[in-house]
mmCIF file of C-alpha atoms in Angstrom:
data_model
loop_
_atom_site.group_PDB
_atom_site.id
_atom_site.type_symbol
_atom_site.label_atom_id
_atom_site.label_comp_id
_atom_site.label_asym_id
_atom_site.label_seq_id
_atom_site.Cartn_x
_atom_site.Cartn_y
_atom_site.Cartn_z
ATOM 1 C CA MET E 1251 -0.068 0.165 0.104
ATOM 2 C CA PRO E 1252 2.230 2.738 -1.174
ATOM 3 C CA HIS E 1253 1.194 6.014 -0.573
ATOM 4 C CA ARG E 1254 -2.424 6.596 0.314
ATOM 5 C CA ALA E 1255 -4.647 4.675 -1.224
ATOM 6 C CA ARG E 1256 -7.147 6.575 -2.899
ATOM 7 C CA GLN E 1257 -11.179 6.334 -2.675
ATOM 8 C CA GLN E 1258 -12.404 5.421 -5.927
ATOM 9 C CA VAL E 1259 -15.191 7.511 -7.870
ATOM 10 C CA THR E 1260 -17.558 4.589 -8.283
ATOM 11 C CA GLY E 1261 -19.571 4.125 -11.348
ATOM 12 C CA SER E 1262 -18.344 4.820 -15.366
ATOM 13 C CA HIS E 1263 -20.550 7.305 -15.565
ATOM 14 C CA ARG E 1264 -19.864 8.986 -12.809
ATOM 15 C CA ARG E 1265 -16.185 9.332 -13.863
ATOM 16 C CA ILE E 1266 -16.984 9.941 -17.345
ATOM 17 C CA THR E 1267 -18.882 12.954 -16.279
ATOM 18 C CA GLU E 1268 -15.898 14.530 -13.993
ATOM 19 C CA TYR E 1269 -13.306 13.724 -17.116
ATOM 20 C CA GLU E 1270 -15.181 15.358 -19.914
ATOM 21 C CA ARG E 1271 -16.266 18.880 -17.194
ATOM 22 C CA ARG E 1272 -12.317 19.216 -17.013
ATOM 23 C CA PRO E 1273 -11.788 21.206 -19.996
ATOM 24 C CA HIS E 1274 -14.802 23.449 -19.548
ATOM 25 C CA ALA E 1275 -13.592 24.226 -15.617
ATOM 26 C CA ILE E 1276 -10.338 24.613 -16.885
ATOM 27 C CA THR E 1277 -11.455 27.649 -19.261
ATOM 28 C CA GLU E 1278 -13.779 29.153 -16.997
ATOM 29 C CA LEU E 1279 -11.094 29.529 -14.173
ATOM 30 C CA GLU E 1280 -8.374 30.715 -16.456
ATOM 31 C CA GLU E 1281 -10.654 33.422 -17.393
ATOM 32 C CA ARG E 1282 -12.251 34.006 -14.033
ATOM 33 C CA TRP E 1283 -8.482 33.817 -12.841
ATOM 34 C CA GLN E 1284 -6.918 35.306 -15.024
ATOM 35 C CA LEU E 1285 -4.184 32.682 -15.338
ATOM 36 C CA SER E 1286 -1.918 31.484 -18.064
ATOM 37 C CA ILE E 1287 -2.074 27.785 -17.591
ATOM 38 C CA GLY E 1288 0.964 25.237 -18.573
ATOM 39 C CA GLU E 1289 1.080 21.560 -18.819
ATOM 40 C CA ARG E 1290 -0.532 19.635 -16.544
ATOM 41 C CA PHE E 1291 2.246 17.922 -13.903
ATOM 42 C CA ASP E 1292 2.987 14.199 -14.863
ATOM 43 C CA GLY E 1293 2.283 11.581 -12.282
ATOM 44 C CA GLU E 1294 -1.104 12.962 -10.702
ATOM 45 C CA GLY E 1295 -2.869 9.869 -11.536
ATOM 46 C CA ASP E 1296 -6.425 9.501 -11.650
ATOM 47 C CA ALA E 1297 -7.286 11.535 -8.323
ATOM 48 C CA SER E 1298 -6.817 15.247 -9.393
ATOM 49 C CA TRP E 1299 -5.704 17.357 -12.276
ATOM 50 C CA VAL E 1300 -2.697 19.742 -11.390
ATOM 51 C CA ALA E 1301 -0.634 22.190 -13.465
ATOM 52 C CA PRO E 1302 1.548 25.188 -12.638
ATOM 53 C CA VAL E 1303 -0.062 28.747 -13.717
ATOM 54 C CA VAL E 1304 1.069 32.345 -14.009
ATOM 55 C CA ARG E 1305 -1.503 34.807 -12.365
ATOM 56 C CA ARG E 1306 -1.651 38.226 -13.830
ATOM 57 C CA ASP E 1307 0.417 39.805 -11.791
ATOM 58 C CA GLY E 1308 3.088 37.515 -12.704
ATOM 59 C CA SER E 1309 3.256 35.368 -9.941
ATOM 60 C CA PRO E 1310 3.683 31.832 -9.969
ATOM 61 C CA GLY E 1311 0.525 29.390 -8.863
ATOM 62 C CA VAL E 1312 -0.530 25.993 -9.095
ATOM 63 C CA LEU E 1313 -3.715 24.970 -10.153
ATOM 64 C CA LYS E 1314 -5.601 21.737 -9.043
ATOM 65 C CA LEU E 1315 -9.032 20.129 -9.865
ATOM 66 C CA GLY E 1316 -9.868 17.158 -7.933
ATOM 67 C CA MET E 1317 -11.834 14.047 -8.502
ATOM 68 C CA PRO E 1318 -14.831 13.768 -6.020
ATOM 69 C CA HIS E 1319 -13.746 11.434 -2.979
ATOM 70 C CA MET E 1320 -14.323 10.869 0.135
ATOM 71 C CA GLU E 1321 -10.848 11.355 2.001
ATOM 72 C CA ALA E 1322 -10.253 14.933 0.332
ATOM 73 C CA GLU E 1323 -13.710 16.426 0.690
ATOM 74 C CA HIS E 1324 -12.346 19.149 2.816
ATOM 75 C CA GLU E 1325 -8.892 19.973 1.448
ATOM 76 C CA ALA E 1326 -9.476 23.402 1.076
ATOM 77 C CA ASP E 1327 -11.028 23.765 4.208
ATOM 78 C CA GLY E 1328 -8.428 22.735 5.551
ATOM 79 C CA LEU E 1329 -5.475 24.427 3.982
ATOM 80 C CA ARG E 1330 -7.654 27.686 5.386
ATOM 81 C CA PHE E 1331 -7.136 27.029 8.519
ATOM 82 C CA TRP E 1332 -3.390 25.793 8.523
ATOM 83 C CA ASN E 1333 -3.268 29.268 6.244
ATOM 84 C CA GLY E 1334 0.081 28.517 4.901
ATOM 85 C CA ASP E 1335 1.951 27.457 8.351
ATOM 86 C CA PRO E 1336 3.496 24.729 7.591
ATOM 87 C CA THR E 1337 1.179 24.379 3.935
ATOM 88 C CA VAL E 1338 0.863 25.721 0.818
ATOM 89 C CA ARG E 1339 -1.487 28.986 0.894
ATOM 90 C CA LEU E 1340 -4.835 28.558 -0.917
ATOM 91 C CA LEU E 1341 -5.029 31.677 -2.997
ATOM 92 C CA GLU E 1342 -8.298 30.998 -4.755
ATOM 93 C CA ALA E 1343 -10.944 28.634 -4.109
ATOM 94 C CA ASP E 1344 -14.384 27.219 -6.368
ATOM 95 C CA ASP E 1345 -16.151 24.161 -3.751
ATOM 96 C CA SER E 1346 -18.456 23.491 -6.823
ATOM 97 C CA LEU E 1347 -15.751 22.955 -9.156
ATOM 98 C CA GLY E 1348 -13.401 21.137 -6.813
ATOM 99 C CA ALA E 1349 -11.004 23.591 -8.058
ATOM 100 C CA MET E 1350 -7.928 24.818 -5.861
ATOM 101 C CA LEU E 1351 -5.283 27.827 -7.398
ATOM 102 C CA LEU E 1352 -2.757 27.105 -4.606
ATOM 103 C CA GLU E 1353 0.593 28.697 -3.678
ATOM 104 C CA ARG E 1354 3.812 27.074 -6.020
ATOM 105 C CA CYS E 1355 6.399 25.659 -4.137
ATOM 106 C CA GLU E 1356 9.937 26.392 -5.671
ATOM 107 C CA PRO E 1357 12.024 24.911 -6.404
ATOM 108 C CA GLY E 1358 9.015 22.020 -5.524
ATOM 109 C CA THR E 1359 11.546 18.944 -4.720
ATOM 110 C CA PRO E 1360 10.028 16.321 -2.956
ATOM 111 C CA LEU E 1361 11.404 15.310 0.404
ATOM 112 C CA ARG E 1362 11.332 11.574 -0.515
ATOM 113 C CA GLU E 1363 14.091 12.698 -2.777
ATOM 114 C CA LEU E 1364 16.210 12.612 0.966
ATOM 115 C CA PRO E 1365 17.438 9.846 3.205
ATOM 116 C CA GLU E 1366 14.613 8.564 5.016
ATOM 117 C CA LEU E 1367 16.212 9.158 8.494
ATOM 118 C CA GLU E 1368 16.325 12.192 7.366
ATOM 119 C CA GLN E 1369 12.527 12.678 6.096
ATOM 120 C CA ASP E 1370 11.214 11.663 9.639
ATOM 121 C CA ILE E 1371 13.307 14.554 11.028
ATOM 122 C CA VAL E 1372 11.613 16.856 8.640
ATOM 123 C CA LEU E 1373 8.139 15.113 8.851
ATOM 124 C CA GLY E 1374 8.652 15.357 12.744
ATOM 125 C CA GLU E 1375 8.927 19.139 12.767
ATOM 126 C CA LEU E 1376 6.377 20.182 10.649
ATOM 127 C CA SER E 1377 3.524 17.414 12.069
ATOM 128 C CA GLU E 1378 4.079 19.581 15.227
ATOM 129 C CA ARG E 1379 2.635 22.048 13.267
ATOM 130 C CA LEU E 1380 0.120 20.987 11.815
ATOM 131 C CA TRP E 1381 -1.421 19.577 15.166
ATOM 132 C CA LYS E 1382 -3.721 21.927 16.038
ATOM 133 C CA THR E 1383 -7.469 22.246 17.358
ATOM 134 C CA PRO E 1384 -9.694 23.575 15.486
ATOM 135 C CA PRO E 1385 -12.524 26.167 16.607
ATOM 136 C CA ALA E 1386 -15.591 25.247 17.816
ATOM 137 C CA GLY E 1387 -18.368 25.131 14.473
ATOM 138 C CA HIS E 1388 -15.330 23.573 12.515
ATOM 139 C CA PRO E 1389 -16.243 21.607 8.716
ATOM 140 C CA PHE E 1390 -14.137 18.417 9.949
ATOM 141 C CA ARG E 1391 -15.087 15.094 10.119
ATOM 142 C CA PRO E 1392 -13.985 12.676 13.216
ATOM 143 C CA LEU E 1393 -11.095 10.552 11.966
ATOM 144 C CA SER E 1394 -13.475 7.496 13.250
ATOM 145 C CA SER E 1395 -15.835 8.636 9.847
ATOM 146 C CA MET E 1396 -12.961 7.657 7.185
ATOM 147 C CA ILE E 1397 -11.619 4.182 9.783
ATOM 148 C CA GLU E 1398 -15.526 3.027 9.687
ATOM 149 C CA GLN E 1399 -15.991 3.908 5.506
ATOM 150 C CA TRP E 1400 -12.243 1.576 5.738
ATOM 151 C CA ILE E 1401 -14.187 -1.228 7.878
ATOM 152 C CA GLY E 1402 -17.401 -1.593 5.659
ATOM 153 C CA GLU E 1403 -15.453 -2.014 1.877
ATOM 154 C CA THR E 1404 -12.897 -4.073 3.763
ATOM 155 C CA LEU E 1405 -16.168 -6.409 5.086
ATOM 156 C CA ALA E 1406 -17.285 -6.003 1.880
ATOM 157 C CA HIS E 1407 -14.267 -8.326 0.695
ATOM 158 C CA ARG E 1408 -14.516 -10.469 2.989
ATOM 159 C CA ALA E 1409 -14.383 -13.660 0.441
ATOM 160 C CA GLU E 1410 -11.250 -12.192 -0.726
ATOM 161 C CA TRP E 1411 -9.007 -12.634 2.276
ATOM 162 C CA ALA E 1412 -5.916 -14.168 2.984
ATOM 163 C CA ASP E 1413 -6.004 -14.635 6.226
ATOM 164 C CA GLU E 1414 -9.290 -13.935 8.194
ATOM 165 C CA ALA E 1415 -8.013 -13.821 11.732
ATOM 166 C CA LEU E 1416 -5.502 -11.177 11.293
ATOM 167 C CA VAL E 1417 -8.423 -8.823 9.043
ATOM 168 C CA ARG E 1418 -10.708 -9.256 11.939
ATOM 169 C CA GLU E 1419 -8.050 -8.181 14.618
ATOM 170 C CA GLY E 1420 -7.255 -5.814 12.596
ATOM 171 C CA ILE E 1421 -10.815 -4.149 12.436
ATOM 172 C CA GLU E 1422 -11.265 -4.944 16.235
ATOM 173 C CA VAL E 1423 -7.643 -2.584 16.734
ATOM 174 C CA PHE E 1424 -9.270 -0.022 14.573
ATOM 175 C CA ARG E 1425 -12.591 0.479 16.614
ATOM 176 C CA GLU E 1426 -10.279 0.349 19.875
ATOM 177 C CA LEU E 1427 -8.084 2.996 18.718
ATOM 178 C CA VAL E 1428 -11.371 5.338 17.279
ATOM 179 C CA ASN E 1429 -12.777 4.783 20.575
ATOM 180 C CA SER E 1430 -9.692 6.040 22.880
ATOM 181 C CA GLU E 1431 -8.290 8.537 20.776
ATOM 182 C CA PRO E 1432 -6.152 11.286 23.100
ATOM 183 C CA ALA E 1433 -6.840 15.020 22.669
ATOM 184 C CA ALA E 1434 -8.165 15.598 18.703
ATOM 185 C CA VAL E 1435 -6.025 17.686 16.291
ATOM 186 C CA LEU E 1436 -6.514 18.336 12.906
ATOM 187 C CA LEU E 1437 -4.588 15.650 11.097
ATOM 188 C CA ALA E 1438 -3.118 15.695 7.638
ATOM 189 C CA THR E 1439 -3.529 12.156 6.987
ATOM 190 C CA ASP E 1440 -1.348 11.947 3.658
ATOM 191 C CA LEU E 1441 1.409 12.657 5.137
ATOM 192 C CA HIS E 1442 4.773 11.362 3.481
ATOM 193 C CA ALA E 1443 7.667 12.558 2.213
ATOM 194 C CA GLY E 1444 6.309 13.123 -1.416
ATOM 195 C CA ASN E 1445 3.504 15.083 0.012
ATOM 196 C CA VAL E 1446 6.167 17.796 1.476
ATOM 197 C CA LEU E 1447 7.702 20.301 -1.216
ATOM 198 C CA ARG E 1448 11.137 22.338 -0.730
ATOM 199 C CA ALA E 1449 9.840 25.957 -0.972
ATOM 200 C CA ARG E 1450 11.002 29.393 -0.793
ATOM 201 C CA ARG E 1451 9.038 31.046 1.937
ATOM 202 C CA GLU E 1452 9.896 27.980 4.190
ATOM 203 C CA PRO E 1453 12.245 24.900 3.615
ATOM 204 C CA TRP E 1454 9.318 22.355 3.314
ATOM 205 C CA LEU E 1455 5.874 22.819 2.635
ATOM 206 C CA VAL E 1456 3.086 20.566 3.197
ATOM 207 C CA ILE E 1457 0.702 20.051 0.066
ATOM 208 C CA ASP E 1458 -2.574 17.419 -0.495
ATOM 209 C CA PRO E 1459 -3.299 17.213 3.101
ATOM 210 C CA LYS E 1460 -6.356 15.085 3.784
ATOM 211 C CA PRO E 1461 -7.638 16.688 6.824
ATOM 212 C CA PHE E 1462 -9.649 14.364 9.682
ATOM 213 C CA VAL E 1463 -9.935 15.638 13.541
ATOM 214 C CA GLY E 1464 -8.490 12.814 15.295
ATOM 215 C CA ASP E 1465 -4.790 11.156 16.735
ATOM 216 C CA PRO E 1466 -2.242 12.567 16.281
ATOM 217 C CA ALA E 1467 -0.311 9.657 16.638
ATOM 218 C CA TYR E 1468 -2.272 8.488 12.869
ATOM 219 C CA ASP E 1469 -0.659 10.746 11.051
ATOM 220 C CA ALA E 1470 2.529 8.635 11.391
ATOM 221 C CA THR E 1471 1.731 5.764 9.824
ATOM 222 C CA GLN E 1472 1.379 6.458 6.154
ATOM 223 C CA HIS E 1473 4.981 8.064 6.143
ATOM 224 C CA LEU E 1474 6.080 4.194 7.549
ATOM 225 C CA LEU E 1475 3.661 2.750 4.956
ATOM 226 C CA ASN E 1476 6.427 4.155 2.255
ATOM 227 C CA CYS E 1477 9.267 2.486 4.248
ATOM 228 C CA HIS E 1478 8.827 -1.136 3.069
ATOM 229 C CA GLY E 1479 12.786 -1.863 3.268
ATOM 230 C CA ARG E 1480 13.306 -0.604 7.214
ATOM 231 C CA VAL E 1481 9.713 -1.285 8.563
ATOM 232 C CA GLY E 1482 9.822 -4.609 7.092
ATOM 233 C CA PHE E 1483 13.228 -5.963 8.585
ATOM 234 C CA ASP E 1484 12.719 -3.662 12.317
ATOM 235 C CA PRO E 1485 8.541 -3.079 12.549
ATOM 236 C CA LEU E 1486 9.252 -2.489 16.052
ATOM 237 C CA GLY E 1487 12.280 -0.264 16.253
ATOM 238 C CA THR E 1488 11.129 1.414 13.695
ATOM 239 C CA VAL E 1489 8.097 2.449 14.807
ATOM 240 C CA ALA E 1490 9.625 3.364 18.217
ATOM 241 C CA ARG E 1491 12.214 5.695 16.614
ATOM 242 C CA TYR E 1492 9.461 7.374 14.603
ATOM 243 C CA ALA E 1493 7.046 7.840 16.852
ATOM 244 C CA ASP E 1494 10.096 9.641 19.125
ATOM 245 C CA HIS E 1495 10.652 12.192 16.094
ATOM 246 C CA MET E 1496 6.799 12.713 15.810
ATOM 247 C CA ASN E 1497 6.731 12.837 19.832
ATOM 248 C CA VAL E 1498 3.531 10.734 19.888
ATOM 249 C CA ASP E 1499 2.990 7.398 21.771
ATOM 250 C CA ALA E 1500 4.822 4.519 19.850
ATOM 251 C CA ASP E 1501 2.178 2.230 21.410
ATOM 252 C CA ARG E 1502 -0.299 3.999 19.654
ATOM 253 C CA VAL E 1503 1.037 4.260 16.259
ATOM 254 C CA ARG E 1504 2.325 0.411 16.683
ATOM 255 C CA ARG E 1505 -1.315 -0.419 16.374
ATOM 256 C CA TRP E 1506 -2.527 2.145 13.712
ATOM 257 C CA LEU E 1507 0.101 0.549 11.717
ATOM 258 C CA PHE E 1508 -1.403 -3.298 12.072
ATOM 259 C CA ALA E 1509 -4.628 -2.179 11.663
ATOM 260 C CA ARG E 1510 -3.666 -0.606 8.274
ATOM 261 C CA LEU E 1511 -1.233 -3.203 7.021
ATOM 262 C CA SER E 1512 -4.052 -6.181 8.028
ATOM 263 C CA ALA E 1513 -6.977 -4.611 7.228
ATOM 264 C CA GLN E 1514 -7.371 -1.522 5.104
ATOM 265 C CA PRO E 1515 -9.332 -1.867 2.239
ATOM 266 C CA ARG E 1516 -6.704 -2.658 -1.234
ATOM 267 C CA GLU E 1517 -7.416 -3.704 -4.593
ATOM 268 C CA ASP E 1518 -5.634 -7.358 -4.326
ATOM 269 C CA TRP E 1519 -6.315 -9.274 -1.010
ATOM 270 C CA THR E 1520 -4.371 -12.003 -2.094
ATOM 271 C CA LYS E 1521 -1.022 -10.699 -2.950
ATOM 272 C CA ASP E 1522 0.145 -8.205 -0.066
ATOM 273 C CA ARG E 1523 4.208 -8.036 0.937
ATOM 274 C CA TRP E 1524 3.008 -6.473 4.441
ATOM 275 C CA LEU E 1525 1.101 -9.717 5.557
ATOM 276 C CA GLY E 1526 4.373 -10.944 6.978
ATOM 277 C CA VAL E 1527 4.598 -7.107 8.565
ATOM 278 C CA ALA E 1528 1.664 -7.254 9.823
ATOM 279 C CA ARG E 1529 1.570 -10.450 11.717
ATOM 280 C CA ALA E 1530 4.750 -9.830 13.118
ATOM 281 C CA ILE E 1531 3.251 -7.055 14.902
ATOM 282 C CA ALA E 1532 0.321 -8.569 15.975
ATOM 283 C CA ARG E 1533 2.226 -10.588 18.251
ATOM 284 C CA THR E 1534 2.855 -7.526 20.353
ATOM 285 C CA VAL E 1535 -0.686 -5.690 19.420
#
């Protein structure tokens, strides 16, 4: 499960409609926000359309049109809340089109180009600034809402499970964790080294947050899922060291990681390189 397992838009008609909408939306935004739009960035996949732009005053930006999916529903709200500390700034937004005009990170080098141990340090420093308590009346959903959706998707594929006992234990741990959360803060939930870019305003800025309110220990897991080598070799030691950088409870990080490895939805339940690691962690949960 490298990076985040994105929620897929259901139904071919819905997908076609959203794709056909993009050229019209891009033309409308180009005129309304007075943009000169460059070629789409490579590697964005199906979840969004992202391209560099130049604004009327000559300043650089990034235009992002997202495909509707549950996890990213409040991305613009999250960027407004963080207001550039330590994320990219939201310059304009059109919620009806799923469009955002964002600050451009220059040179934009991803943190993942640094050695993983250096990535750990930077992510720890950024997380301390991300984890704030939103004010009363905020629009953000609890982390439990995403976890319950995941559990539902996983249960719908029970016939494909390679290890039923392991998956059911993961589901149980998911529910235990969301029912025993410490003080809840706003999480990025997709915090990993591919979503942190080098910039001029600050050394590193976070992009592509998927905001939910919940346990900060959860936010340590996505990066670990992208560090298969060292997590596979020494899962408990790696979790403990990274949790220390993140200043969160290592036991909760370990349990969140186990739940995700064993019970998070995936495209193929029969071929999973993480099952051995999940079994190793299961003996300590």
